[in-house]
Coordinates of C-alpha atoms in Angstrom, one line a residue:
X1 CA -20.3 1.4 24.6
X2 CA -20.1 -0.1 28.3
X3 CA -19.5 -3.7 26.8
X4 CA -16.4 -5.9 28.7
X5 CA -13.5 -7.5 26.4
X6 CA -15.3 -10.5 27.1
X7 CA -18.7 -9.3 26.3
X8 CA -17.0 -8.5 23.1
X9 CA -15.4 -10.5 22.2
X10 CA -18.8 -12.8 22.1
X11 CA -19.6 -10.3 20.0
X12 CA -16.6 -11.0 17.5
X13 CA -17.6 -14.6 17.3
X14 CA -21.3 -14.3 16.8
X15 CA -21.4 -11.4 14.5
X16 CA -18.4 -10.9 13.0
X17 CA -17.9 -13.1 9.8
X18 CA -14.7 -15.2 10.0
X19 CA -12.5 -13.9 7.4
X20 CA -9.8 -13.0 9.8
X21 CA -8.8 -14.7 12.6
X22 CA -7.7 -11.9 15.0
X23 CA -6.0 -12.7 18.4
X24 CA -5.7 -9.3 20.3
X25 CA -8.4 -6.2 20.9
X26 CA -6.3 -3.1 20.1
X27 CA -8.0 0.0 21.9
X28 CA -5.5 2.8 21.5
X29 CA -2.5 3.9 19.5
X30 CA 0.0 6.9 19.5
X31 CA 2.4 7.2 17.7
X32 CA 4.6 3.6 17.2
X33 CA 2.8 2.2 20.0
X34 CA -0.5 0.6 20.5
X35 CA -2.3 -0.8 23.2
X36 CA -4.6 -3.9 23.8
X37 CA -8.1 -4.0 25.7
X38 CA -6.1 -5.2 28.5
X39 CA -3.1 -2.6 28.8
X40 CA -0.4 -4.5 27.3
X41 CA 1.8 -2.1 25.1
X42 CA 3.3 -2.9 21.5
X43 CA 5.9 -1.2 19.5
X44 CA 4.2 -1.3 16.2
X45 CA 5.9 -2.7 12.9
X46 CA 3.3 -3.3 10.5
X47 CA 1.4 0.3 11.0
X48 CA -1.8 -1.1 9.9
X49 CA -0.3 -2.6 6.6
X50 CA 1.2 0.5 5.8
X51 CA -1.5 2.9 6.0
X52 CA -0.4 4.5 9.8
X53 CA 2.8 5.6 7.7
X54 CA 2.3 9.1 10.2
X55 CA 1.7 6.8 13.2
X56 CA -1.3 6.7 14.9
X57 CA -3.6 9.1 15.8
X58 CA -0.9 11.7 14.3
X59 CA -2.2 15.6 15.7
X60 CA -2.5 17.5 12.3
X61 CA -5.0 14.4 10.9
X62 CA -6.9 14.0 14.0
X63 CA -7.5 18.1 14.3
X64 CA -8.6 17.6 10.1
X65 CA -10.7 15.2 10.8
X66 CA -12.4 16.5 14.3
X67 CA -12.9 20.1 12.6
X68 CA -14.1 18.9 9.4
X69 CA -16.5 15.9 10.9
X70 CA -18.1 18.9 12.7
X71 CA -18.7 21.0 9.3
X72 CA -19.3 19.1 6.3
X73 CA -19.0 14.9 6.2
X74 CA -20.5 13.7 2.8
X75 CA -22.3 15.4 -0.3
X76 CA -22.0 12.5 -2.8
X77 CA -19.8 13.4 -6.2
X78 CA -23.1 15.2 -7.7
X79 CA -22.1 18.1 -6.2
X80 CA -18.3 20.0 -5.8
X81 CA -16.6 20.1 -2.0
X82 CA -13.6 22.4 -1.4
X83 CA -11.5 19.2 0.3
X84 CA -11.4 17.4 -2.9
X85 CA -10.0 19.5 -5.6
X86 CA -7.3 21.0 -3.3
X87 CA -6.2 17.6 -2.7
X88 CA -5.9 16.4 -6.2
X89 CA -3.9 19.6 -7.0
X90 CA -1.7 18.2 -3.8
X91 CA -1.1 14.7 -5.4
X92 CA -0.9 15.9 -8.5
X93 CA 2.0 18.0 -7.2
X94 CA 4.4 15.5 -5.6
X95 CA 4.0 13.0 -8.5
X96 CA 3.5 13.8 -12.6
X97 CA 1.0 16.1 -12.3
X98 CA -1.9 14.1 -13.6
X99 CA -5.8 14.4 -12.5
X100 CA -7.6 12.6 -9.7
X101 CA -10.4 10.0 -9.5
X102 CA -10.7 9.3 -5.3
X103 CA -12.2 6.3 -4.2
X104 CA -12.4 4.4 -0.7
X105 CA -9.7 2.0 -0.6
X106 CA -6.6 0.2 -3.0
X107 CA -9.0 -2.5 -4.7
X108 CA -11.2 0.2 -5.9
X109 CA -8.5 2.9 -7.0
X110 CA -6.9 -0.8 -8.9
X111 CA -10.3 -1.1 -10.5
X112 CA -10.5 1.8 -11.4
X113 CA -7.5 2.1 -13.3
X114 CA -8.5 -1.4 -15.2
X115 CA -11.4 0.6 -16.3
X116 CA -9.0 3.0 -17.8
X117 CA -6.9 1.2 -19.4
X118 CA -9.9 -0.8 -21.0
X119 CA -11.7 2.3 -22.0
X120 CA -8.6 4.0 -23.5
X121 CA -7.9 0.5 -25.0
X122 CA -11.4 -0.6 -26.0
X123 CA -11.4 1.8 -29.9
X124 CA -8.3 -0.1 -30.5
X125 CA -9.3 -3.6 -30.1
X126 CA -7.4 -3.6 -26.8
X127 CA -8.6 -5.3 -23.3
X128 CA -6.1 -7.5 -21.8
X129 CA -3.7 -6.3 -19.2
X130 CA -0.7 -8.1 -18.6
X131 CA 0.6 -8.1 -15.0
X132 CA 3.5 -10.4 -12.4
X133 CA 3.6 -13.0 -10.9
X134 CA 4.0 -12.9 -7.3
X135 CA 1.8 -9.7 -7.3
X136 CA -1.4 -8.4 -5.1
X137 CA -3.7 -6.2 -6.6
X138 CA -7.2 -6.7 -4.2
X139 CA -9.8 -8.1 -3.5
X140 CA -12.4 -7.7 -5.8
X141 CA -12.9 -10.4 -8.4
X142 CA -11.0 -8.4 -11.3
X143 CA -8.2 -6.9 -8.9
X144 CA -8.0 -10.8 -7.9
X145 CA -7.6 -11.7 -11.5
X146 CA -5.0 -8.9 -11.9
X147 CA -2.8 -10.4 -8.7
X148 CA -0.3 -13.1 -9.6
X149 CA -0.4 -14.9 -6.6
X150 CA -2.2 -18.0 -7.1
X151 CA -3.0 -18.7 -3.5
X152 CA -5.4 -15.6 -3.4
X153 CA -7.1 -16.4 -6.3
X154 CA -8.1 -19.7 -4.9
X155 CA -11.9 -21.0 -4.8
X156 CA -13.2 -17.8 -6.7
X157 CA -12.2 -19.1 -10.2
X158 CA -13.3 -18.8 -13.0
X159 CA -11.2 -15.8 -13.4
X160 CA -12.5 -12.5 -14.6
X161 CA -10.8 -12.4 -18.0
X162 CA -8.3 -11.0 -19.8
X163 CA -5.3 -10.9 -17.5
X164 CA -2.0 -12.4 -18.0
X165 CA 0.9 -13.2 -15.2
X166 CA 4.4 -13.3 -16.4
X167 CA 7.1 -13.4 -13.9
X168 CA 8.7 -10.2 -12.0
X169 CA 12.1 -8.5 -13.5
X170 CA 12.0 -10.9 -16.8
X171 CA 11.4 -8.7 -20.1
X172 CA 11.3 -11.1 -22.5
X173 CA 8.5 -13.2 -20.8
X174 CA 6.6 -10.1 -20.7
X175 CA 7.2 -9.3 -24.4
X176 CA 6.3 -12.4 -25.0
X177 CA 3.0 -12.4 -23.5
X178 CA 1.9 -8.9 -24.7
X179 CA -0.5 -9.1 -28.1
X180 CA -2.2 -6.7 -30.2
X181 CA -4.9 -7.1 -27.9
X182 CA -2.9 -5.6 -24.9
X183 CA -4.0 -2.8 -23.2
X184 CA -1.8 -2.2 -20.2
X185 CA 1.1 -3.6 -18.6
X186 CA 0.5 -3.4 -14.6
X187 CA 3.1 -3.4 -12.3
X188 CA 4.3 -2.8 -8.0
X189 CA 7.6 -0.4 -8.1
X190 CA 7.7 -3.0 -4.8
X191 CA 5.4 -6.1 -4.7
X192 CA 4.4 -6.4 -1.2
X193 CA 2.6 -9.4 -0.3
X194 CA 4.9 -11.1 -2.9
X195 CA 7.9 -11.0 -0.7
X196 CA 9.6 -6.9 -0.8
X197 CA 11.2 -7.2 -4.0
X198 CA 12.0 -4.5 -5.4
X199 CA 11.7 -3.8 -9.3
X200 CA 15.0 -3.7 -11.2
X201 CA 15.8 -0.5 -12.6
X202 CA 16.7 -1.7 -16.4
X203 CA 13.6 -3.8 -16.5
X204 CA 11.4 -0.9 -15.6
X205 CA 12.8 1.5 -18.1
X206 CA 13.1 -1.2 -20.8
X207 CA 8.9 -2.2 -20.2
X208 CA 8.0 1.7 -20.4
X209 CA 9.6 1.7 -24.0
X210 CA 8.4 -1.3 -24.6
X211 CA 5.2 0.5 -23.7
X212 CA 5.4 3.4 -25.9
X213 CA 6.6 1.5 -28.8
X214 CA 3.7 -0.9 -28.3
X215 CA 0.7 1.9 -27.8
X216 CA 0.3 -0.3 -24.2
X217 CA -0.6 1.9 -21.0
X218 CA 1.9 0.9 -18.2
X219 CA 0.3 1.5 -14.8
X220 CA 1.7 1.6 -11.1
X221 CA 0.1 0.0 -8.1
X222 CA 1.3 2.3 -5.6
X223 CA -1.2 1.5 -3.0
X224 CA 1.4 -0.4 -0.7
X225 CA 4.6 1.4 -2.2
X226 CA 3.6 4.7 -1.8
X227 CA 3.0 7.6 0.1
X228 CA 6.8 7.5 1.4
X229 CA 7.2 4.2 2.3
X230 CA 10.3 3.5 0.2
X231 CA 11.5 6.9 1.4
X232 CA 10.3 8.7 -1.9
X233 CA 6.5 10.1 -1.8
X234 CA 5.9 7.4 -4.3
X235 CA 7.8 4.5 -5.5
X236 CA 8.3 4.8 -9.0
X237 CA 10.7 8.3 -8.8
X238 CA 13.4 5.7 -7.8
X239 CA 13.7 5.2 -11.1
X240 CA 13.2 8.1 -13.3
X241 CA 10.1 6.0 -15.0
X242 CA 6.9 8.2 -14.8
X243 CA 3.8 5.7 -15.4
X244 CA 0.4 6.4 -17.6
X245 CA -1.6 6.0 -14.7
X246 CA -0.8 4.9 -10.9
X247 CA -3.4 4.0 -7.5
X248 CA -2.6 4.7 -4.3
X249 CA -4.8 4.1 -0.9
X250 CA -3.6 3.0 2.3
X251 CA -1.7 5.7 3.7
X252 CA -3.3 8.5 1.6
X253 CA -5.4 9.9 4.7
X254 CA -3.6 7.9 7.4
X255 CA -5.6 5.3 8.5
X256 CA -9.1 7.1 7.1
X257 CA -10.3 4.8 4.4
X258 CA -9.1 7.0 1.2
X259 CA -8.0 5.9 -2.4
X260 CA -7.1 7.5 -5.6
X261 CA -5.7 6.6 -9.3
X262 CA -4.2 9.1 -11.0
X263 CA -3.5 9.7 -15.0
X264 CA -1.2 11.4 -17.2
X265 CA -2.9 15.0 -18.0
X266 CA -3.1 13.6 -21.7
X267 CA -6.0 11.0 -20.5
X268 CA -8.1 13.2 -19.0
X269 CA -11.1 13.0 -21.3
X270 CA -10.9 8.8 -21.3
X271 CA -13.0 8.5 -18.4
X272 CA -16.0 11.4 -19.6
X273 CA -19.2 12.1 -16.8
X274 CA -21.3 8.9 -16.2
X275 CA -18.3 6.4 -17.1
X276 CA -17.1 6.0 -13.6
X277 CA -18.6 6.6 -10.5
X278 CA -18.2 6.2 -6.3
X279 CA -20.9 7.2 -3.7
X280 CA -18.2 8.2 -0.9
X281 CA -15.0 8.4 -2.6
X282 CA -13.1 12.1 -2.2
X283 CA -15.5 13.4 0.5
X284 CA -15.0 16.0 2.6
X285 CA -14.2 14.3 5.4
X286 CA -12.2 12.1 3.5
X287 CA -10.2 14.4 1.7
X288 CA -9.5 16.9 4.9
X289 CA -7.6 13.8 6.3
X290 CA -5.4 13.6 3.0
X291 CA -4.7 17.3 3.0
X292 CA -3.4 17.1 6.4
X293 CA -1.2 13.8 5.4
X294 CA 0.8 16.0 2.6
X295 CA 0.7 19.2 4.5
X296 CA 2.5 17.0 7.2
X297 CA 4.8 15.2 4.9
X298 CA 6.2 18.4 3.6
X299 CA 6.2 20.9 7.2
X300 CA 7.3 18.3 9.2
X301 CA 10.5 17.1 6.4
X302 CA 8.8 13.2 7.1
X303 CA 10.6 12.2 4.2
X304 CA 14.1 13.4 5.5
X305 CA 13.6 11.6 8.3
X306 CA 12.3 8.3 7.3
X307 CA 15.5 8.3 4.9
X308 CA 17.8 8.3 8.1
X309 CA 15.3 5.7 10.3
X310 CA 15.7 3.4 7.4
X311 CA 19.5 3.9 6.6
X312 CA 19.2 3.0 11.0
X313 CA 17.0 -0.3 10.4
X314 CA 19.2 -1.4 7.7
X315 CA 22.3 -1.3 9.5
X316 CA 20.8 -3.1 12.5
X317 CA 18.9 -5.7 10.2
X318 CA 22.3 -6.2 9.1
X319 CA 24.0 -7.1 12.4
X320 CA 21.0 -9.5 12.8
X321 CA 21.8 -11.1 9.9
X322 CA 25.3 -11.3 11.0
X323 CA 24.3 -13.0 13.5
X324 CA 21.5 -15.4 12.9
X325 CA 22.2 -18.0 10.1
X326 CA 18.6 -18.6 9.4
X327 CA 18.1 -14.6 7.9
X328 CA 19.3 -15.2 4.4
X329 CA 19.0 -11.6 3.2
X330 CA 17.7 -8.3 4.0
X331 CA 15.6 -6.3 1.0
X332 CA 13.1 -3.6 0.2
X333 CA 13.1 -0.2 -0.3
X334 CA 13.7 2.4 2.3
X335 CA 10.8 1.3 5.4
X336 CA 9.3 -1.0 3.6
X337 CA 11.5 -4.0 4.7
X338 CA 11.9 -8.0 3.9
X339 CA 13.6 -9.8 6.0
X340 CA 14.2 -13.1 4.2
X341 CA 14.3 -16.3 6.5
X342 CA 14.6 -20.2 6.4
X343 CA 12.7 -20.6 9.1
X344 CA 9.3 -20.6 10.4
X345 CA 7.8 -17.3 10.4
X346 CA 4.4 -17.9 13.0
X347 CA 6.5 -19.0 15.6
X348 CA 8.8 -16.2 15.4
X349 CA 5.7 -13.7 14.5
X350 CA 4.1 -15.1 18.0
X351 CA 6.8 -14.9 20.3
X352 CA 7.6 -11.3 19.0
X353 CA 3.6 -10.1 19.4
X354 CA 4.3 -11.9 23.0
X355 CA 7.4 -10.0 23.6
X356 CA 5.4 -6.6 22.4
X357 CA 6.2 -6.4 18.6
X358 CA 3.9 -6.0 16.0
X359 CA 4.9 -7.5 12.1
X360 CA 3.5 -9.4 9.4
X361 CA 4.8 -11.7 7.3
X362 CA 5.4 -11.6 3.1
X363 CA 5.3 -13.1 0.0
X364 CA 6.7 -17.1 1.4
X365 CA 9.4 -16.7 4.3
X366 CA 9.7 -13.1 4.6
X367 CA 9.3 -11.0 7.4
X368 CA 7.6 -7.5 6.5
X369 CA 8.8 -4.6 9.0
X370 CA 6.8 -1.3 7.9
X371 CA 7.5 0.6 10.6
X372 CA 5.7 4.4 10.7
X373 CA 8.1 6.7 8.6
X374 CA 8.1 8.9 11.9
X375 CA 9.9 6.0 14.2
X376 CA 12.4 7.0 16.3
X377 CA 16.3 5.1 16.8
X378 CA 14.9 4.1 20.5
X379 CA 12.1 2.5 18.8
X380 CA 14.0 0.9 16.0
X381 CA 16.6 -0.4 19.1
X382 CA 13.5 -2.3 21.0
X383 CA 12.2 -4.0 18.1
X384 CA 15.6 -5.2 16.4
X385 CA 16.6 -6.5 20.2
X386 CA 12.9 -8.3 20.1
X387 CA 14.3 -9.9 16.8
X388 CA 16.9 -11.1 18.1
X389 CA 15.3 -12.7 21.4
X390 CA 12.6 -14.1 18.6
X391 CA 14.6 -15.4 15.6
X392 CA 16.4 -19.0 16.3
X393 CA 20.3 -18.6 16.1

């Protein structure tokens, strides 16, 4: 491809349908740091909505991927590739030792898990899932159902039915709303596009007995959450609550398009051959990535390390809030960061892409940091003294 960044960026605008409304060409990344089609350099705090949780273009996963595109890409699920089971036995290891469906992406491993909890439920006279407000769940029409956020939902309506939204951390409303006709209860350990906030502990293991008392699945979207974001390999073992069934994507292969949903061993005949199905999901190529994203997590002790860059961000955050009336409140779990704000969040977004900061914004006033797990102090330095050029006094 010889094309100029103009030339291209014709492209964008002729081609490309408008569902995004980029502003920079990105052409490189290592690491924390990314650059643009015209040198500039960024320190990157939103690594790729949390799916760069390795940074980018991290050795082990760029070797898995280069060695394995060169052997074996895609066979479909008709047939069995060495990548994929090895991997399942790898998840299944660092959560609750469930099996595996791989899919492509978080809105598919979410719908998936619907269609277990509907399957599991349908003998019973079950099919409704409750889930929170405030929550994102995808995409697709019934993952859009499933989110609580009304904004998102939005020109699509009707509604795929038989979801319910009840607000975040409030028991009673969500007793309230389950029936006999309730399926699942489906949850974020940490909503993200809702704002960071964190589930409280006593809600969570008061809605799992709830749950068991109730014969109603509860399931974890982990797709944001996860993969050692919050400092554990997956959100919910802050809290000693172990779900029926959970998703994950994002950061699963690092950046490759790879999801998953996993369910408690005791559900493994729910889903029998021909009731669920994905063309690319858990390929080879796929999976190699994912294998290299564990193997990395556990030689490379990722997991120590993020829990000291975190306990780092936190205190600076902190002296930032000192500092700056307008930050209200810092939250979140471990790199997975809200800073709340009464002010403006574009400008101060801008003028921090200007200054060479990367972040996103959350939920209604919240700034999202999710730095990669493998930042460095240095790093965390530059971007909290970009902050603080950025956020009005």
């Amino acid at each position: 491809m010889k094309a100029t960044k103009d030339e291209l960026l014709k492209l964008q605008n002729d081609w490309v349908m408008g569902t995004y409304a980029p502003e920079i060409m990105l052409v490189k990344g290592k690491g924390a740091k990314l650059w643009d089609a015209d040198g500039k350099e960024y320190l990157d705090f939103a690594a790729g909505i949390s799916v760069c949780n390795l940074g980018h273009c991290h050795p082990r996963v760029t070797e898995a991927i280069q060695k394995q595109a060169a052997q074996l890409v895609h066979v479909s699920n008709l047939y069995m590739n060495p990548n994929q089971p090895y991997l399942a036995s790898l998840i299944a290891q660092h959560s609750f030792g469930g099996r595996v469906f791989f899919c492509n992406s978080g809105a598919e491993a979410n719908e998936g898990m619907i269609k277990f909890a509907r399957k599991w439920g349908n003998p019973k006279g079950k099919s409704d899932i409750v889930t929170m407000e405030d929550s994102f769940h995808g995409r697709t029409l019934a993952t859009l159902a499933a989110t609580g956020r009304v904004k998102y939902r939005q020109g699509f309506q009707p509604d795929t039915q038989g979801f319910t939204h009840v607000p975040f951390n409030n028991l009673d409303a969500l007793k309230a709303a389950c029936t006999a006709k309730t399926c699942a209860v489906m949850l974020e350990p940490v909503q993200g596009e809702g704002g960071i906030i964190p589930v409280n502990a006593g809600f969570l293991t008061s809605v799992r007995e709830f749950c068991d008392e109730n014969d109603i699945l509860l399931l974890f979207d982990e797709v944001q959450c996860g993969m050692g974001r919050t400092g554990k390999m997956f959100g919910y073992q802050h809290y000693g609550v172990e779900p029926d069934a959970m998703s994950m994507a994002k950061a699963l292969a690092n950046g490759y398009p790879l999801g998953a949903f996993e369910v408690q061993q005791k559900y493994a005949d729910v889903l029998p051959p021909g009731t669920h199905a994905t063309t690319f999901g858990g390929s080879p190529l796929a999976c190699a990535a994912g294998i290299a994203v564990f193997e990395t997590f556990d030689e490379e002790h990722v997991l120590d390390h993020a829990e000291s860059a975190a306990a780092y961000l936190w205190e600076k955050l902190e002296d930032l809030k000192d500092t700056h009336a307008c930050v209200q409140k810092i939250r979140g779990l471990g790199l997975m960061v809200g800073v709340v704000m009464d002010a403006e969040l574009p400008p101060i977004l801008a003028a921090a892409k200007e200054k060479g900061l990367l972040a996103l914004s959350a939920g209604e006033g919240v700034l999202r940091l999710l730095p990669p797990l493998t930042i460095s102090h240095a790093d965390i330095d530059q971007a909290v003294a970009i902050l603080d050029q950025v956020i009005p006094n």
